[in-house]
Amino acid sequence: MDETAILLLGGAVLLIIFVLVLEVYRVRCIKREAASSLGTASLGLASGSTLCESKDCIRCSKNKEILLNALTRLSFHASDYKFSKISTSRDLSSLKHDEISTVTFDIKASLKKLKDQNNRTSSDEFSAKHRNTDVSHPLVFKCSGLREQKIWCLDDFPGINLLEKNFTQIYLEFIHLYKSPLSETTQFWKTNHTSKGVWEVVMLVDQGRKTKAAELCPLTMSLIEQIPYFMRGNMFGNASFSVVHPGTEIAAHYGSTNCRVRCHLGLKIPTEAENCSLLVEGHPLHWDEGKSIFFNDAFLHSVNHRGPLGSGDRVVLMLDLWHPDISDTQRKVLDYAFSS
């Protein structure tokens, strides 16, 4: 190799290093700017933080961290760099600047809401007295421009009836998973104690990732994977079996995002079904075996099983579906920003 070639190669290497250093610096500046807008305490990064030890958990106080990570992921794409130079597992190079900018704007708006919520001395805005029940209040991320519809129906999700047609086989797989005495199986179940009663859940897809329990339910998983609306690989997407025992009340709460609609497929319903209900902003829904119900869990919702002992458990297959107003393009951006 002659001296000229060596110089050219060395110059190219130095240029690559320089570009990488600039990118690292730019990302750090973005994180610092976002952190500054929230305040250190609101990020949950100060000493005495209550962050849980689970990486990427969105069921606790890591909400701000989730949004900051998503903002950082999209920052390069929202810049003036050419998208053709981007190489990611979920390539966004074909998307327009505006499509990425809209999601970026929504993430920043969600961060601001969390900041305002932390700075507020009271929770009047979200109290039953002052809260707007016609507007969703997701805990983590709110996507703009979506219909604020609480209850949905089967016709809104083409292909979901595949679950209803195979509900007996799904129920048999649930029974195998629930009744098995093997420790390898029982360890998958999580028992939740409320102020009134007990409910159990086993995750098949947990924040976008398949679990070991899913391997024991191959038919159920194969059906779920055929559902075009199922949220795959996105940390807001889950699938699980849920068992609520008689005498149990699950307190009213909000879901993580309005981007999804939650589906419950009834597998085993108590003999006194009228005593078992899902309330969505005061609207009661009841389960039927082999039938699905759909609701936006970004609205306030709760579960009550007031049946007496012996009336039977309420068992459903629960999975998260994309909101029908989310376009394929938006899915791609959101999947990249909130990839699991």
GROMACS .gro file of C-alpha atoms in nm:
model
  340
    1MET     CA    1   0.000   0.000   0.000
    2ASP     CA    2   0.158   0.334  -0.106
    3GLU     CA    3   0.188   0.641   0.113
    4THR     CA    4  -0.107   0.820  -0.050
    5ALA     CA    5  -0.343   0.527   0.017
    6ILE     CA    6  -0.230   0.509   0.378
    7LEU     CA    7  -0.298   0.880   0.424
    8LEU     CA    8  -0.642   0.851   0.268
    9LEU     CA    9  -0.729   0.552   0.488
   10GLY     CA   10  -0.606   0.730   0.798
   11GLY     CA   11  -0.806   1.038   0.708
   12ALA     CA   12  -1.122   0.830   0.659
   13VAL     CA   13  -1.077   0.664   0.999
   14LEU     CA   14  -1.028   1.000   1.170
   15LEU     CA   15  -1.339   1.136   0.996
   16ILE     CA   16  -1.550   0.840   1.115
   17ILE     CA   17  -1.423   0.885   1.472
   18PHE     CA   18  -1.499   1.257   1.455
   19VAL     CA   19  -1.857   1.192   1.335
   20LEU     CA   20  -1.915   0.935   1.610
   21VAL     CA   21  -1.787   1.176   1.877
   22LEU     CA   22  -2.018   1.448   1.747
   23GLU     CA   23  -2.316   1.210   1.754
   24VAL     CA   24  -2.243   1.101   2.113
   25TYR     CA   25  -2.216   1.465   2.214
   26ARG     CA   26  -2.542   1.552   2.034
   27VAL     CA   27  -2.736   1.270   2.204
   28ARG     CA   28  -2.602   1.373   2.544
   29CYS     CA   29  -2.710   1.731   2.480
   30ILE     CA   30  -3.062   1.612   2.391
   31LYS     CA   31  -3.083   1.403   2.707
   32ARG     CA   32  -2.954   1.695   2.914
   33GLU     CA   33  -3.205   1.932   2.756
   34ALA     CA   34  -3.495   1.694   2.821
   35ALA     CA   35  -3.375   1.632   3.176
   36SER     CA   36  -3.349   2.004   3.235
   37SER     CA   37  -3.707   2.057   3.117
   38LEU     CA   38  -3.831   1.799   3.365
   39GLY     CA   39  -3.608   1.867   3.661
   40THR     CA   40  -3.382   1.607   3.821
   41ALA     CA   41  -3.633   1.504   4.083
   42SER     CA   42  -3.908   1.443   3.829
   43LEU     CA   43  -3.679   1.207   3.639
   44GLY     CA   44  -3.658   0.983   3.940
   45LEU     CA   45  -3.278   0.998   3.917
   46ALA     CA   46  -3.202   1.175   4.241
   47SER     CA   47  -3.080   0.995   4.549
   48GLY     CA   48  -3.356   0.804   4.719
   49SER     CA   49  -3.521   0.731   4.385
   50THR     CA   50  -3.808   0.483   4.394
   51LEU     CA   51  -3.725   0.331   4.058
   52CYS     CA   52  -3.768  -0.043   4.054
   53GLU     CA   53  -3.487  -0.275   3.954
   54SER     CA   54  -3.665  -0.408   3.646
   55LYS     CA   55  -3.512  -0.272   3.326
   56ASP     CA   56  -3.762  -0.088   3.103
   57CYS     CA   57  -4.054  -0.141   3.341
   58ILE     CA   58  -4.355   0.073   3.250
   59ARG     CA   59  -4.570  -0.035   3.544
   60CYS     CA   60  -4.393   0.184   3.796
   61SER     CA   61  -4.211   0.516   3.828
   62LYS     CA   62  -3.988   0.470   3.522
   63ASN     CA   63  -4.242   0.649   3.306
   64LYS     CA   64  -4.018   0.949   3.246
   65GLU     CA   65  -3.717   0.736   3.169
   66ILE     CA   66  -3.920   0.544   2.911
   67LEU     CA   67  -4.018   0.868   2.739
   68LEU     CA   68  -3.664   1.007   2.749
   69ASN     CA   69  -3.527   0.690   2.592
   70ALA     CA   70  -3.792   0.707   2.318
   71LEU     CA   71  -3.711   1.073   2.255
   72THR     CA   72  -3.342   0.994   2.225
   73ARG     CA   73  -3.410   0.711   1.979
   74LEU     CA   74  -3.609   0.939   1.754
   75SER     CA   75  -3.381   1.241   1.790
   76PHE     CA   76  -3.148   1.140   1.510
   77HIS     CA   77  -3.440   1.076   1.274
   78ALA     CA   78  -3.604   1.405   1.364
   79SER     CA   79  -3.285   1.597   1.284
   80ASP     CA   80  -3.178   1.732   0.947
   81TYR     CA   81  -2.958   1.430   0.873
   82LYS     CA   82  -3.036   1.228   0.564
   83PHE     CA   83  -3.253   0.929   0.650
   84SER     CA   84  -3.074   0.723   0.388
   85LYS     CA   85  -2.771   0.702   0.618
   86ILE     CA   86  -2.972   0.540   0.896
   87SER     CA   87  -2.923   0.171   0.954
   88THR     CA   88  -3.143   0.019   1.225
   89SER     CA   89  -3.329  -0.303   1.285
   90ARG     CA   90  -3.649  -0.106   1.226
   91ASP     CA   91  -3.538   0.126   0.946
   92LEU     CA   92  -3.721   0.460   0.935
   93SER     CA   93  -3.536   0.590   0.631
   94SER     CA   94  -3.844   0.573   0.408
   95LEU     CA   95  -4.055   0.787   0.638
   96LYS     CA   96  -4.115   1.157   0.603
   97HIS     CA   97  -3.981   1.407   0.852
   98ASP     CA   98  -4.333   1.511   0.960
   99GLU     CA   99  -4.433   1.156   1.049
  100ILE     CA  100  -4.145   1.124   1.295
  101SER     CA  101  -4.183   1.481   1.419
  102THR     CA  102  -4.546   1.420   1.520
  103VAL     CA  103  -4.454   1.131   1.748
  104THR     CA  104  -4.159   1.331   1.883
  105PHE     CA  105  -4.397   1.618   1.964
  106ASP     CA  106  -4.633   1.379   2.145
  107ILE     CA  107  -4.347   1.236   2.351
  108LYS     CA  108  -4.240   1.587   2.454
  109ALA     CA  109  -4.601   1.673   2.542
  110SER     CA  110  -4.622   1.358   2.757
  111LEU     CA  111  -4.298   1.457   2.932
  112LYS     CA  112  -4.439   1.802   3.003
  113LYS     CA  113  -4.754   1.648   3.147
  114LEU     CA  114  -4.544   1.436   3.382
  115LYS     CA  115  -4.346   1.744   3.485
  116ASP     CA  116  -4.667   1.940   3.555
  117GLN     CA  117  -4.803   1.646   3.747
  118ASN     CA  118  -4.492   1.635   3.967
  119ASN     CA  119  -4.500   2.010   4.026
  120ARG     CA  120  -4.866   2.009   4.120
  121THR     CA  121  -4.928   2.023   4.494
  122SER     CA  122  -5.260   1.843   4.464
  123SER     CA  123  -5.418   1.592   4.228
  124ASP     CA  124  -5.729   1.800   4.159
  125GLU     CA  125  -5.686   1.763   3.784
  126PHE     CA  126  -5.729   1.389   3.805
  127SER     CA  127  -5.985   1.376   4.083
  128ALA     CA  128  -6.329   1.240   4.006
  129LYS     CA  129  -6.472   1.586   4.064
  130HIS     CA  130  -6.261   1.775   3.808
  131ARG     CA  131  -6.144   1.509   3.565
  132ASN     CA  132  -6.282   1.505   3.210
  133THR     CA  133  -6.418   1.151   3.174
  134ASP     CA  134  -6.449   1.187   2.796
  135VAL     CA  135  -6.072   1.222   2.759
  136SER     CA  136  -5.820   0.945   2.821
  137HIS     CA  137  -5.548   0.995   3.082
  138PRO     CA  138  -5.268   0.747   3.005
  139LEU     CA  139  -4.993   0.726   3.264
  140VAL     CA  140  -4.699   0.727   3.022
  141PHE     CA  141  -4.760   0.828   2.661
  142LYS     CA  142  -5.050   0.994   2.484
  143CYS     CA  143  -5.073   0.993   2.105
  144SER     CA  144  -5.257   1.290   1.957
  145GLY     CA  145  -5.532   1.271   1.698
  146LEU     CA  146  -5.693   0.946   1.813
  147ARG     CA  147  -6.062   0.895   1.878
  148GLU     CA  148  -6.136   0.918   2.249
  149GLN     CA  149  -6.357   0.611   2.238
  150LYS     CA  150  -6.393   0.405   2.555
  151ILE     CA  151  -6.568   0.092   2.428
  152TRP     CA  152  -6.498  -0.084   2.097
  153CYS     CA  153  -6.649  -0.384   1.920
  154LEU     CA  154  -6.545  -0.692   1.724
  155ASP     CA  155  -6.603  -0.526   1.387
  156ASP     CA  156  -6.333  -0.271   1.467
  157PHE     CA  157  -6.066  -0.544   1.465
  158PRO     CA  158  -6.081  -0.768   1.156
  159GLY     CA  159  -5.933  -1.109   1.224
  160ILE     CA  160  -5.980  -1.104   1.600
  161ASN     CA  161  -6.270  -1.352   1.569
  162LEU     CA  162  -6.000  -1.614   1.513
  163LEU     CA  163  -5.963  -1.622   1.891
  164GLU     CA  164  -6.335  -1.669   1.947
  165LYS     CA  165  -6.348  -1.958   1.700
  166ASN     CA  166  -6.071  -2.136   1.891
  167PHE     CA  167  -6.164  -2.033   2.242
  168THR     CA  168  -6.211  -2.394   2.364
  169GLN     CA  169  -5.856  -2.488   2.264
  170ILE     CA  170  -5.724  -2.169   2.426
  171TYR     CA  171  -5.911  -2.255   2.745
  172LEU     CA  172  -5.761  -2.606   2.749
  173GLU     CA  173  -5.411  -2.460   2.725
  174PHE     CA  174  -5.496  -2.225   3.010
  175ILE     CA  175  -5.614  -2.519   3.223
  176HIS     CA  176  -5.290  -2.705   3.153
  177LEU     CA  177  -5.089  -2.400   3.258
  178TYR     CA  178  -5.303  -2.319   3.563
  179LYS     CA  179  -5.358  -2.665   3.708
  180SER     CA  180  -5.011  -2.808   3.653
  181PRO     CA  181  -4.845  -2.899   3.985
  182LEU     CA  182  -4.495  -2.869   3.837
  183SER     CA  183  -4.281  -2.596   3.991
  184GLU     CA  184  -4.153  -2.512   3.644
  185THR     CA  185  -4.509  -2.408   3.559
  186THR     CA  186  -4.637  -2.260   3.886
  187GLN     CA  187  -4.346  -2.016   3.899
  188PHE     CA  188  -4.489  -1.832   3.599
  189TRP     CA  189  -4.799  -1.725   3.791
  190LYS     CA  190  -4.802  -1.399   3.984
  191THR     CA  191  -5.053  -1.357   4.267
  192ASN     CA  192  -5.180  -1.004   4.334
  193HIS     CA  193  -5.341  -0.922   4.668
  194THR     CA  194  -5.577  -0.626   4.674
  195SER     CA  195  -5.758  -0.468   4.968
  196LYS     CA  196  -6.047  -0.692   4.866
  197GLY     CA  197  -5.951  -1.030   4.727
  198VAL     CA  198  -5.694  -1.194   4.506
  199TRP     CA  199  -5.626  -1.219   4.134
  200GLU     CA  200  -5.360  -1.405   3.940
  201VAL     CA  201  -5.188  -1.345   3.608
  202VAL     CA  202  -4.940  -1.521   3.384
  203MET     CA  203  -4.772  -1.321   3.111
  204LEU     CA  204  -4.737  -1.475   2.766
  205VAL     CA  205  -4.606  -1.154   2.613
  206ASP     CA  206  -4.463  -0.910   2.867
  207GLN     CA  207  -4.397  -0.556   2.742
  208GLY     CA  208  -4.349  -0.683   2.389
  209ARG     CA  209  -4.135  -0.985   2.473
  210LYS     CA  210  -4.243  -1.348   2.467
  211THR     CA  211  -4.204  -1.524   2.800
  212LYS     CA  212  -4.114  -1.881   2.890
  213ALA     CA  213  -4.479  -1.940   2.976
  214ALA     CA  214  -4.568  -1.875   2.611
  215GLU     CA  215  -4.375  -2.188   2.515
  216LEU     CA  216  -4.632  -2.393   2.707
  217CYS     CA  217  -4.920  -2.240   2.508
  218PRO     CA  218  -4.816  -2.294   2.144
  219LEU     CA  219  -5.169  -2.290   2.000
  220THR     CA  220  -5.268  -1.974   2.185
  221MET     CA  221  -4.949  -1.801   2.076
  222SER     CA  222  -4.987  -1.909   1.714
  223LEU     CA  223  -5.337  -1.759   1.711
  224ILE     CA  224  -5.224  -1.434   1.875
  225GLU     CA  225  -4.944  -1.398   1.622
  226GLN     CA  226  -5.199  -1.417   1.341
  227ILE     CA  227  -5.389  -1.116   1.477
  228PRO     CA  228  -5.286  -0.818   1.259
  229TYR     CA  229  -5.369  -0.565   1.531
  230PHE     CA  230  -5.164  -0.726   1.808
  231MET     CA  231  -4.884  -0.500   1.940
  232ARG     CA  232  -4.569  -0.701   1.870
  233GLY     CA  233  -4.226  -0.603   1.996
  234ASN     CA  234  -4.358  -0.284   2.153
  235MET     CA  235  -4.322  -0.233   2.528
  236PHE     CA  236  -4.689  -0.128   2.547
  237GLY     CA  237  -4.799  -0.467   2.408
  238ASN     CA  238  -4.893  -0.753   2.640
  239ALA     CA  239  -5.080  -1.084   2.635
  240SER     CA  240  -5.174  -1.281   2.943
  241PHE     CA  241  -5.416  -1.510   3.120
  242SER     CA  242  -5.592  -1.333   3.407
  243VAL     CA  243  -5.783  -1.506   3.689
  244VAL     CA  244  -5.999  -1.306   3.931
  245HIS     CA  245  -6.136  -1.490   4.234
  246PRO     CA  246  -6.476  -1.428   4.398
  247GLY     CA  247  -6.489  -1.135   4.638
  248THR     CA  248  -6.215  -0.945   4.456
  249GLU     CA  249  -6.210  -0.581   4.355
  250ILE     CA  250  -5.930  -0.437   4.141
  251ALA     CA  251  -5.920  -0.064   4.211
  252ALA     CA  252  -5.981   0.191   3.937
  253HIS     CA  253  -5.666   0.276   3.742
  254TYR     CA  254  -5.533   0.403   3.408
  255GLY     CA  255  -5.330   0.219   3.147
  256SER     CA  256  -4.996   0.330   3.006
  257THR     CA  257  -5.102   0.467   2.667
  258ASN     CA  258  -5.402   0.552   2.451
  259CYS     CA  259  -5.232   0.389   2.149
  260ARG     CA  260  -5.385   0.055   2.234
  261VAL     CA  261  -5.723  -0.108   2.285
  262ARG     CA  262  -5.732  -0.393   2.532
  263CYS     CA  263  -5.914  -0.713   2.440
  264HIS     CA  264  -6.055  -0.963   2.690
  265LEU     CA  265  -6.159  -1.303   2.556
  266GLY     CA  266  -6.387  -1.471   2.809
  267LEU     CA  267  -6.265  -1.823   2.893
  268LYS     CA  268  -6.444  -1.905   3.217
  269ILE     CA  269  -6.715  -1.679   3.357
  270PRO     CA  270  -6.881  -1.713   3.702
  271THR     CA  271  -7.221  -1.872   3.727
  272GLU     CA  272  -7.361  -1.542   3.851
  273ALA     CA  273  -7.213  -1.332   3.573
  274GLU     CA  274  -7.410  -1.022   3.671
  275ASN     CA  275  -7.197  -0.998   3.986
  276CYS     CA  276  -6.877  -0.982   3.782
  277SER     CA  277  -6.808  -0.672   3.575
  278LEU     CA  278  -6.555  -0.439   3.421
  279LEU     CA  279  -6.628  -0.070   3.470
  280VAL     CA  280  -6.485   0.177   3.218
  281GLU     CA  281  -6.559   0.532   3.332
  282GLY     CA  282  -6.873   0.398   3.498
  283HIS     CA  283  -6.987   0.198   3.195
  284PRO     CA  284  -7.034  -0.167   3.300
  285LEU     CA  285  -6.915  -0.446   3.071
  286HIS     CA  286  -6.979  -0.817   3.132
  287TRP     CA  287  -6.787  -1.113   2.996
  288ASP     CA  288  -6.933  -1.409   2.807
  289GLU     CA  289  -6.750  -1.735   2.750
  290GLY     CA  290  -6.606  -1.745   2.400
  291LYS     CA  291  -6.678  -1.376   2.336
  292SER     CA  292  -6.449  -1.073   2.331
  293ILE     CA  293  -6.491  -0.728   2.479
  294PHE     CA  294  -6.275  -0.427   2.385
  295PHE     CA  295  -6.197  -0.110   2.578
  296ASN     CA  296  -5.936   0.165   2.587
  297ASP     CA  297  -5.759   0.112   2.917
  298ALA     CA  298  -5.624   0.470   2.913
  299PHE     CA  299  -5.965   0.555   3.059
  300LEU     CA  300  -6.032   0.491   3.427
  301HIS     CA  301  -6.134   0.127   3.470
  302SER     CA  302  -6.182  -0.128   3.745
  303VAL     CA  303  -6.286  -0.491   3.793
  304ASN     CA  304  -6.535  -0.626   4.046
  305HIS     CA  305  -6.615  -0.989   4.119
  306ARG     CA  306  -6.884  -0.972   4.385
  307GLY     CA  307  -6.990  -1.333   4.345
  308PRO     CA  308  -7.000  -1.552   4.657
  309LEU     CA  309  -6.743  -1.822   4.724
  310GLY     CA  310  -6.812  -2.114   4.497
  311SER     CA  311  -6.950  -1.900   4.216
  312GLY     CA  312  -6.632  -1.959   4.016
  313ASP     CA  313  -6.336  -1.756   3.895
  314ARG     CA  314  -6.339  -1.509   3.611
  315VAL     CA  315  -6.079  -1.617   3.353
  316VAL     CA  316  -5.989  -1.418   3.042
  317LEU     CA  317  -5.719  -1.408   2.778
  318MET     CA  318  -5.605  -1.047   2.771
  319LEU     CA  319  -5.412  -0.889   2.484
  320ASP     CA  320  -5.326  -0.541   2.361
  321LEU     CA  321  -5.424  -0.426   2.012
  322TRP     CA  322  -5.327  -0.119   1.814
  323HIS     CA  323  -5.583   0.160   1.828
  324PRO     CA  324  -5.766   0.149   1.492
  325ASP     CA  325  -5.670   0.512   1.419
  326ILE     CA  326  -5.298   0.432   1.433
  327SER     CA  327  -5.170   0.408   1.076
  328ASP     CA  328  -4.909   0.159   0.958
  329THR     CA  329  -4.661   0.444   0.939
  330GLN     CA  330  -4.731   0.550   1.298
  331ARG     CA  331  -4.695   0.190   1.413
  332LYS     CA  332  -4.350   0.177   1.258
  333VAL     CA  333  -4.238   0.495   1.433
  334LEU     CA  334  -4.391   0.395   1.769
  335ASP     CA  335  -4.245   0.045   1.744
  336TYR     CA  336  -3.901   0.196   1.695
  337ALA     CA  337  -3.938   0.454   1.972
  338PHE     CA  338  -4.084   0.209   2.226
  339SER     CA  339  -3.921  -0.113   2.107
  340SER     CA  340  -3.894  -0.381   2.374
   0.00000   0.00000   0.00000
